GROMACS .gro file of C-alpha atoms in nm:
model
  366
    1UNK     CA    1   5.588   7.287  11.792
    2UNK     CA    2   5.710   7.265  11.430
    3UNK     CA    3   5.812   6.915  11.332
    4UNK     CA    4   6.142   6.904  11.144
    5UNK     CA    5   6.300   6.611  10.970
    6UNK     CA    6   6.607   6.551  10.762
    7UNK     CA    7   6.567   6.562  10.385
    8UNK     CA    8   6.899   6.559  10.201
    9UNK     CA    9   6.747   6.630   9.860
   10UNK     CA   10   6.543   6.929   9.979
   11UNK     CA   11   6.635   7.291   9.915
   12UNK     CA   12   6.607   7.367  10.287
   13UNK     CA   13   6.732   7.071  10.487
   14UNK     CA   14   6.539   6.990  10.806
   15UNK     CA   15   6.287   7.267  10.738
   16UNK     CA   16   5.952   7.138  10.612
   17UNK     CA   17   5.790   7.481  10.614
   18UNK     CA   18   6.048   7.647  10.389
   19UNK     CA   19   6.060   7.340  10.165
   20UNK     CA   20   5.686   7.355  10.115
   21UNK     CA   21   5.707   7.729  10.040
   22UNK     CA   22   5.990   7.665   9.794
   23UNK     CA   23   5.788   7.395   9.624
   24UNK     CA   24   5.514   7.649   9.553
   25UNK     CA   25   5.715   7.967   9.494
   26UNK     CA   26   6.044   7.837   9.355
   27UNK     CA   27   6.383   8.007   9.388
   28UNK     CA   28   6.237   8.341   9.489
   29UNK     CA   29   6.285   8.198   9.838
   30UNK     CA   30   6.645   8.126   9.941
   31UNK     CA   31   6.878   8.152  10.239
   32UNK     CA   32   7.061   8.468  10.342
   33UNK     CA   33   7.402   8.302  10.309
   34UNK     CA   34   7.329   8.232   9.941
   35UNK     CA   35   7.249   8.599   9.884
   36UNK     CA   36   7.564   8.702  10.071
   37UNK     CA   37   7.776   8.464   9.863
   38UNK     CA   38   7.638   8.614   9.542
   39UNK     CA   39   7.720   8.966   9.666
   40UNK     CA   40   8.073   8.866   9.768
   41UNK     CA   41   8.130   8.723   9.420
   42UNK     CA   42   8.066   9.062   9.259
   43UNK     CA   43   8.388   9.230   9.140
   44UNK     CA   44   8.488   9.595   9.159
   45UNK     CA   45   8.582   9.787   8.846
   46UNK     CA   46   8.872  10.022   8.917
   47UNK     CA   47   8.824  10.385   8.808
   48UNK     CA   48   9.136  10.572   8.922
   49UNK     CA   49   9.349  10.581   9.240
   50UNK     CA   50   9.175  10.883   9.397
   51UNK     CA   51   8.821  10.781   9.296
   52UNK     CA   52   8.879  10.418   9.396
   53UNK     CA   53   8.985  10.535   9.741
   54UNK     CA   54   8.672  10.750   9.780
   55UNK     CA   55   8.444  10.478   9.639
   56UNK     CA   56   8.587  10.209   9.862
   57UNK     CA   57   8.742  10.011   9.579
   58UNK     CA   58   8.575  10.121   9.256
   59UNK     CA   59   8.240  10.050   9.093
   60UNK     CA   60   8.074   9.724   9.198
   61UNK     CA   61   7.912   9.490   8.947
   62UNK     CA   62   7.535   9.452   8.955
   63UNK     CA   63   7.468   9.816   9.031
   64UNK     CA   64   7.323  10.138   8.892
   65UNK     CA   65   7.560  10.436   8.912
   66UNK     CA   66   7.438  10.796   8.885
   67UNK     CA   67   7.693  11.057   8.779
   68UNK     CA   68   7.578  11.418   8.802
   69UNK     CA   69   7.741  11.753   8.729
   70UNK     CA   70   7.724  12.078   8.536
   71UNK     CA   71   7.805  12.086   8.163
   72UNK     CA   72   8.172  12.045   8.060
   73UNK     CA   73   8.289  11.930   8.401
   74UNK     CA   74   8.433  11.596   8.286
   75UNK     CA   75   8.146  11.347   8.309
   76UNK     CA   76   8.184  11.204   7.957
   77UNK     CA   77   8.564  11.189   7.977
   78UNK     CA   78   8.542  11.011   8.313
   79UNK     CA   79   8.294  10.758   8.169
   80UNK     CA   80   8.516  10.688   7.869
   81UNK     CA   81   8.809  10.640   8.105
   82UNK     CA   82   8.592  10.391   8.294
   83UNK     CA   83   8.519  10.226   7.958
   84UNK     CA   84   8.892  10.174   7.898
   85UNK     CA   85   8.928  10.014   8.242
   86UNK     CA   86   8.628   9.790   8.172
   87UNK     CA   87   8.783   9.676   7.844
   88UNK     CA   88   9.103   9.587   8.032
   89UNK     CA   89   8.889   9.353   8.247
   90UNK     CA   90   8.743   9.191   7.936
   91UNK     CA   91   8.404   9.358   7.968
   92UNK     CA   92   8.198   9.476   7.672
   93UNK     CA   93   8.114   9.848   7.676
   94UNK     CA   94   7.790   9.995   7.542
   95UNK     CA   95   7.788  10.375   7.509
   96UNK     CA   96   7.434  10.511   7.470
   97UNK     CA   97   7.499  10.852   7.315
   98UNK     CA   98   7.156  11.012   7.342
   99UNK     CA   99   7.298  11.364   7.306
  100UNK     CA  100   7.502  11.278   6.995
  101UNK     CA  101   7.795  11.471   7.141
  102UNK     CA  102   8.077  11.218   7.117
  103UNK     CA  103   8.367  11.403   6.959
  104UNK     CA  104   8.704  11.309   6.815
  105UNK     CA  105   8.879  11.434   7.131
  106UNK     CA  106   8.664  11.194   7.334
  107UNK     CA  107   8.730  10.885   7.125
  108UNK     CA  108   9.097  10.953   7.046
  109UNK     CA  109   9.194  11.127   7.368
  110UNK     CA  110   9.147  10.848   7.623
  111UNK     CA  111   9.454  10.646   7.709
  112UNK     CA  112   9.396  10.273   7.666
  113UNK     CA  113   9.051  10.300   7.506
  114UNK     CA  114   8.992  10.058   7.217
  115UNK     CA  115   8.742  10.250   7.004
  116UNK     CA  116   8.681   9.949   6.778
  117UNK     CA  117   8.531   9.757   7.070
  118UNK     CA  118   8.303  10.031   7.201
  119UNK     CA  119   7.943   9.969   7.091
  120UNK     CA  120   7.781  10.311   7.036
  121UNK     CA  121   7.402  10.342   7.039
  122UNK     CA  122   7.266  10.675   6.919
  123UNK     CA  123   7.050  10.866   6.669
  124UNK     CA  124   7.274  10.775   6.376
  125UNK     CA  125   6.980  10.731   6.138
  126UNK     CA  126   6.734  10.972   6.297
  127UNK     CA  127   6.606  11.073   6.638
  128UNK     CA  128   6.523  10.790   6.877
  129UNK     CA  129   6.266  10.787   7.155
  130UNK     CA  130   6.337  10.714   7.520
  131UNK     CA  131   6.137  10.392   7.477
  132UNK     CA  132   6.370  10.277   7.198
  133UNK     CA  133   6.681  10.345   7.403
  134UNK     CA  134   6.540  10.183   7.717
  135UNK     CA  135   6.420   9.875   7.526
  136UNK     CA  136   6.770   9.831   7.382
  137UNK     CA  137   6.929   9.872   7.724
  138UNK     CA  138   6.684   9.618   7.870
  139UNK     CA  139   6.784   9.362   7.605
  140UNK     CA  140   7.156   9.428   7.663
  141UNK     CA  141   7.113   9.386   8.039
  142UNK     CA  142   6.937   9.052   7.991
  143UNK     CA  143   7.173   8.912   7.727
  144UNK     CA  144   7.529   9.039   7.796
  145UNK     CA  145   7.651   8.928   8.137
  146UNK     CA  146   7.917   9.150   8.293
  147UNK     CA  147   7.871   9.437   8.048
  148UNK     CA  148   7.919   9.805   8.127
  149UNK     CA  149   7.642  10.030   7.994
  150UNK     CA  150   7.702  10.407   7.990
  151UNK     CA  151   7.403  10.633   7.920
  152UNK     CA  152   7.514  10.985   7.820
  153UNK     CA  153   7.283  11.128   7.917
  154UNK     CA  154   6.969  10.976   8.058
  155UNK     CA  155   6.835  11.332   8.102
  156UNK     CA  156   6.827  11.385   7.725
  157UNK     CA  157   6.592  11.096   7.650
  158UNK     CA  158   6.264  11.205   7.493
  159UNK     CA  159   5.955  10.986   7.539
  160UNK     CA  160   5.742  10.918   7.230
  161UNK     CA  161   5.455  11.126   7.363
  162UNK     CA  162   5.683  11.430   7.374
  163UNK     CA  163   5.829  11.364   7.028
  164UNK     CA  164   5.505  11.394   6.835
  165UNK     CA  165   5.290  11.699   6.763
  166UNK     CA  166   5.368  12.066   6.800
  167UNK     CA  167   5.600  12.201   7.066
  168UNK     CA  168   5.405  12.308   7.371
  169UNK     CA  169   5.477  12.365   7.736
  170UNK     CA  170   5.158  12.182   7.827
  171UNK     CA  171   5.305  11.837   7.756
  172UNK     CA  172   5.346  11.651   8.084
  173UNK     CA  173   5.702  11.532   8.145
  174UNK     CA  174   5.693  11.153   8.105
  175UNK     CA  175   6.061  11.062   8.145
  176UNK     CA  176   6.073  11.018   8.526
  177UNK     CA  177   5.768  10.786   8.515
  178UNK     CA  178   5.915  10.591   8.222
  179UNK     CA  179   6.248  10.552   8.403
  180UNK     CA  180   6.069  10.435   8.715
  181UNK     CA  181   5.905  10.151   8.522
  182UNK     CA  182   6.231  10.063   8.344
  183UNK     CA  183   6.435  10.049   8.666
  184UNK     CA  184   6.179   9.836   8.847
  185UNK     CA  185   6.175   9.592   8.554
  186UNK     CA  186   6.553   9.560   8.522
  187UNK     CA  187   6.675   9.577   8.885
  188UNK     CA  188   6.693   9.199   8.933
  189UNK     CA  189   6.861   9.138   8.595
  190UNK     CA  190   7.122   9.409   8.660
  191UNK     CA  191   7.226   9.230   8.978
  192UNK     CA  192   7.200   8.876   8.843
  193UNK     CA  193   7.398   8.952   8.525
  194UNK     CA  194   7.661   9.165   8.703
  195UNK     CA  195   7.586   9.473   8.493
  196UNK     CA  196   7.734   9.814   8.573
  197UNK     CA  197   7.497  10.078   8.437
  198UNK     CA  198   7.626  10.436   8.457
  199UNK     CA  199   7.362  10.705   8.410
  200UNK     CA  200   7.485  11.058   8.344
  201UNK     CA  201   7.231  11.316   8.457
  202UNK     CA  202   7.210  11.695   8.445
  203UNK     CA  203   7.193  11.942   8.729
  204UNK     CA  204   6.871  12.142   8.745
  205UNK     CA  205   6.754  12.418   8.978
  206UNK     CA  206   6.598  12.289   9.298
  207UNK     CA  207   6.264  12.464   9.330
  208UNK     CA  208   6.159  12.280   9.645
  209UNK     CA  209   6.167  12.600   9.846
  210UNK     CA  210   6.333  12.473  10.163
  211UNK     CA  211   6.628  12.677  10.284
  212UNK     CA  212   6.798  12.348  10.378
  213UNK     CA  213   6.780  12.214  10.021
  214UNK     CA  214   7.076  12.250   9.783
  215UNK     CA  215   7.047  12.501   9.500
  216UNK     CA  216   7.081  12.223   9.243
  217UNK     CA  217   6.968  11.864   9.217
  218UNK     CA  218   6.990  11.580   8.967
  219UNK     CA  219   6.703  11.553   8.721
  220UNK     CA  220   6.533  11.240   8.574
  221UNK     CA  221   6.320  11.164   8.880
  222UNK     CA  222   6.349  11.019   9.228
  223UNK     CA  223   6.334  10.653   9.125
  224UNK     CA  224   6.673  10.678   8.956
  225UNK     CA  225   6.821  10.821   9.276
  226UNK     CA  226   6.661  10.547   9.487
  227UNK     CA  227   6.784  10.272   9.256
  228UNK     CA  228   7.142  10.400   9.239
  229UNK     CA  229   7.373  10.221   9.480
  230UNK     CA  230   7.656  10.455   9.381
  231UNK     CA  231   7.596  10.827   9.348
  232UNK     CA  232   7.881  11.046   9.220
  233UNK     CA  233   7.849  11.424   9.196
  234UNK     CA  234   8.091  11.670   9.036
  235UNK     CA  235   8.064  11.978   9.257
  236UNK     CA  236   8.293  12.200   9.048
  237UNK     CA  237   8.601  12.201   8.827
  238UNK     CA  238   8.923  12.406   8.829
  239UNK     CA  239   9.190  12.484   8.573
  240UNK     CA  240   9.499  12.268   8.593
  241UNK     CA  241   9.810  12.458   8.487
  242UNK     CA  242  10.180  12.385   8.500
  243UNK     CA  243  10.415  12.608   8.700
  244UNK     CA  244  10.492  12.781   8.368
  245UNK     CA  245  10.123  12.866   8.318
  246UNK     CA  246  10.055  12.602   8.051
  247UNK     CA  247   9.702  12.457   8.053
  248UNK     CA  248   9.735  12.085   8.125
  249UNK     CA  249   9.370  12.000   8.186
  250UNK     CA  250   9.127  12.036   8.473
  251UNK     CA  251   9.093  11.930   8.833
  252UNK     CA  252   8.754  11.774   8.899
  253UNK     CA  253   8.610  11.798   9.250
  254UNK     CA  254   8.385  11.507   9.346
  255UNK     CA  255   8.135  11.430   9.620
  256UNK     CA  256   8.075  11.056   9.651
  257UNK     CA  257   7.733  11.051   9.817
  258UNK     CA  258   7.702  10.673   9.830
  259UNK     CA  259   7.903  10.375   9.705
  260UNK     CA  260   7.813  10.008   9.672
  261UNK     CA  261   8.181   9.919   9.717
  262UNK     CA  262   8.171  10.042  10.076
  263UNK     CA  263   8.312  10.394  10.060
  264UNK     CA  264   8.220  10.635  10.338
  265UNK     CA  265   7.912  10.841  10.238
  266UNK     CA  266   7.971  11.204  10.137
  267UNK     CA  267   8.343  11.157  10.079
  268UNK     CA  268   8.517  11.433   9.884
  269UNK     CA  269   8.802  11.371   9.642
  270UNK     CA  270   8.972  11.510   9.331
  271UNK     CA  271   9.048  11.360   8.992
  272UNK     CA  272   9.279  11.512   8.735
  273UNK     CA  273   9.185  11.514   8.366
  274UNK     CA  274   9.485  11.577   8.142
  275UNK     CA  275   9.420  11.686   7.786
  276UNK     CA  276   9.489  11.403   7.543
  277UNK     CA  277   9.485  11.109   7.788
  278UNK     CA  278   9.176  11.142   8.012
  279UNK     CA  279   9.218  11.084   8.385
  280UNK     CA  280   9.587  11.114   8.474
  281UNK     CA  281   9.633  10.826   8.717
  282UNK     CA  282  10.002  10.903   8.770
  283UNK     CA  283   9.907  11.253   8.891
  284UNK     CA  284   9.655  11.104   9.134
  285UNK     CA  285   9.908  10.850   9.263
  286UNK     CA  286  10.165  11.127   9.314
  287UNK     CA  287   9.920  11.345   9.508
  288UNK     CA  288   9.794  11.064   9.733
  289UNK     CA  289  10.147  10.933   9.797
  290UNK     CA  290  10.267  11.283   9.891
  291UNK     CA  291   9.974  11.323  10.133
  292UNK     CA  292  10.063  10.989  10.297
  293UNK     CA  293  10.438  11.071  10.312
  294UNK     CA  294  10.538  10.791  10.077
  295UNK     CA  295  10.703  11.077   9.888
  296UNK     CA  296  10.917  11.307  10.100
  297UNK     CA  297  10.886  11.680  10.040
  298UNK     CA  298  11.161  11.932  10.105
  299UNK     CA  299  11.082  12.275   9.968
  300UNK     CA  300  10.996  12.227   9.600
  301UNK     CA  301  11.184  11.896   9.583
  302UNK     CA  302  11.026  11.554   9.621
  303UNK     CA  303  11.218  11.237   9.702
  304UNK     CA  304  11.045  10.911   9.611
  305UNK     CA  305  11.175  10.738   9.923
  306UNK     CA  306  10.927  10.454   9.878
  307UNK     CA  307  11.145  10.328   9.590
  308UNK     CA  308  11.471  10.403   9.767
  309UNK     CA  309  11.363  10.200  10.070
  310UNK     CA  310  11.266   9.910   9.843
  311UNK     CA  311  11.547   9.942   9.590
  312UNK     CA  312  11.616   9.566   9.602
  313UNK     CA  313  11.277   9.507   9.435
  314UNK     CA  314  11.328   9.330   9.103
  315UNK     CA  315  11.119   9.578   8.903
  316UNK     CA  316  11.292   9.879   9.061
  317UNK     CA  317  11.631   9.721   8.995
  318UNK     CA  318  11.533   9.673   8.632
  319UNK     CA  319  11.448  10.044   8.591
  320UNK     CA  320  11.774  10.149   8.758
  321UNK     CA  321  11.980   9.925   8.530
  322UNK     CA  322  11.797  10.050   8.220
  323UNK     CA  323  11.891  10.406   8.324
  324UNK     CA  324  12.255  10.305   8.393
  325UNK     CA  325  12.230  10.393   8.762
  326UNK     CA  326  12.511  10.249   8.973
  327UNK     CA  327  12.309  10.054   9.229
  328UNK     CA  328  12.612  10.014   9.453
  329UNK     CA  329  12.605  10.388   9.527
  330UNK     CA  330  12.308  10.494   9.744
  331UNK     CA  331  12.363  10.859   9.653
  332UNK     CA  332  12.311  10.778   9.282
  333UNK     CA  333  11.987  10.596   9.356
  334UNK     CA  334  11.863  10.888   9.569
  335UNK     CA  335  11.956  11.138   9.297
  336UNK     CA  336  11.755  10.939   9.039
  337UNK     CA  337  11.449  10.936   9.261
  338UNK     CA  338  11.463  11.309   9.346
  339UNK     CA  339  11.234  11.532   9.139
  340UNK     CA  340  11.152  11.903   9.152
  341UNK     CA  341  10.780  11.986   9.159
  342UNK     CA  342  10.480  11.757   9.212
  343UNK     CA  343  10.380  11.778   8.845
  344UNK     CA  344  10.723  11.645   8.753
  345UNK     CA  345  10.670  11.360   8.999
  346UNK     CA  346  10.359  11.258   8.805
  347UNK     CA  347  10.554  11.292   8.477
  348UNK     CA  348  10.823  11.068   8.626
  349UNK     CA  349  10.565  10.805   8.723
  350UNK     CA  350  10.411  10.829   8.375
  351UNK     CA  351  10.749  10.749   8.219
  352UNK     CA  352  10.787  10.441   8.439
  353UNK     CA  353  10.451  10.260   8.454
  354UNK     CA  354  10.595   9.971   8.656
  355UNK     CA  355  10.705  10.213   8.929
  356UNK     CA  356  10.364  10.381   8.923
  357UNK     CA  357  10.200  10.039   8.965
  358UNK     CA  358  10.427   9.952   9.260
  359UNK     CA  359  10.336  10.278   9.431
  360UNK     CA  360   9.966  10.234   9.356
  361UNK     CA  361   9.971   9.882   9.504
  362UNK     CA  362  10.133  10.016   9.822
  363UNK     CA  363   9.864  10.283   9.850
  364UNK     CA  364   9.592  10.019   9.829
  365UNK     CA  365   9.744   9.838  10.127
  366UNK     CA  366   9.729  10.147  10.350
   0.00000   0.00000   0.00000
């Protein structure tokens, strides 16, 4: 029978065995409730209404996120949108631009992004090796608590061994092995320092041979997939046009395979990228609200009954007064909140950010 005695100053009260183990091995041994408390203290970074819903609340601190998709499907724009949301939370953003493809439309076309505060790491003075990038990222993880690190893309990193000498197909691919070592070294620091590390990867042909395997898979090795607590895949994109045939942007179709925030595995959702602003959150709010009947549809007309039913709300009253709506006449209020076409609903919500926020908050409670 194990003898136990009270020891108020010990790490494990009344537990001589664990106290003796802690004396030898230090804080690598702790109680499960301490681990749970540290997990519960991690915050979620909001992405957009539709993606947050699919992810279970956004991207959780202390995690590796893998984002995969074909070229030009919206990965970089989505990451820069995430960067703007991170800045709004007071987080520093590092953008590791290994492909050197950041363009003016990326840096100027994201609503809310403060370009001055984005730290860009790239081959500005000559090509850099994978080791150089990964060593920088390791230092940032260890030294900048709460930071968001976006790697665009991790697939494009070139190990030193593959940089030197003549081009030849006989060089053994070293990147997956290098990433495996890097991820094993940094896993604990990513969690402890509440880092969100987003790794963009490329789709490659799946040559596994099984008829049950998908035609494409993410490159950069299995260790990255194992380490990722959140795995986001763009399955395909579609043109987004107005009813008049004007190109507004693109609809991005997502498969959320896993999410650290608690989303249901293999959830499908859509995000809407509007040219000139990035992800159009008002469009996503309008779509989700219409699906949940917070916006009433009759033919091509939509009535924002959620605002009509709550017209005594101080913020809603303020908007009505600014638009000179007679709030004593219910028919005038209903007329103001009646819009033709779902795209015009999103335009309406874009014009009135406070109303969009009210609707978004209601969606989060459902």
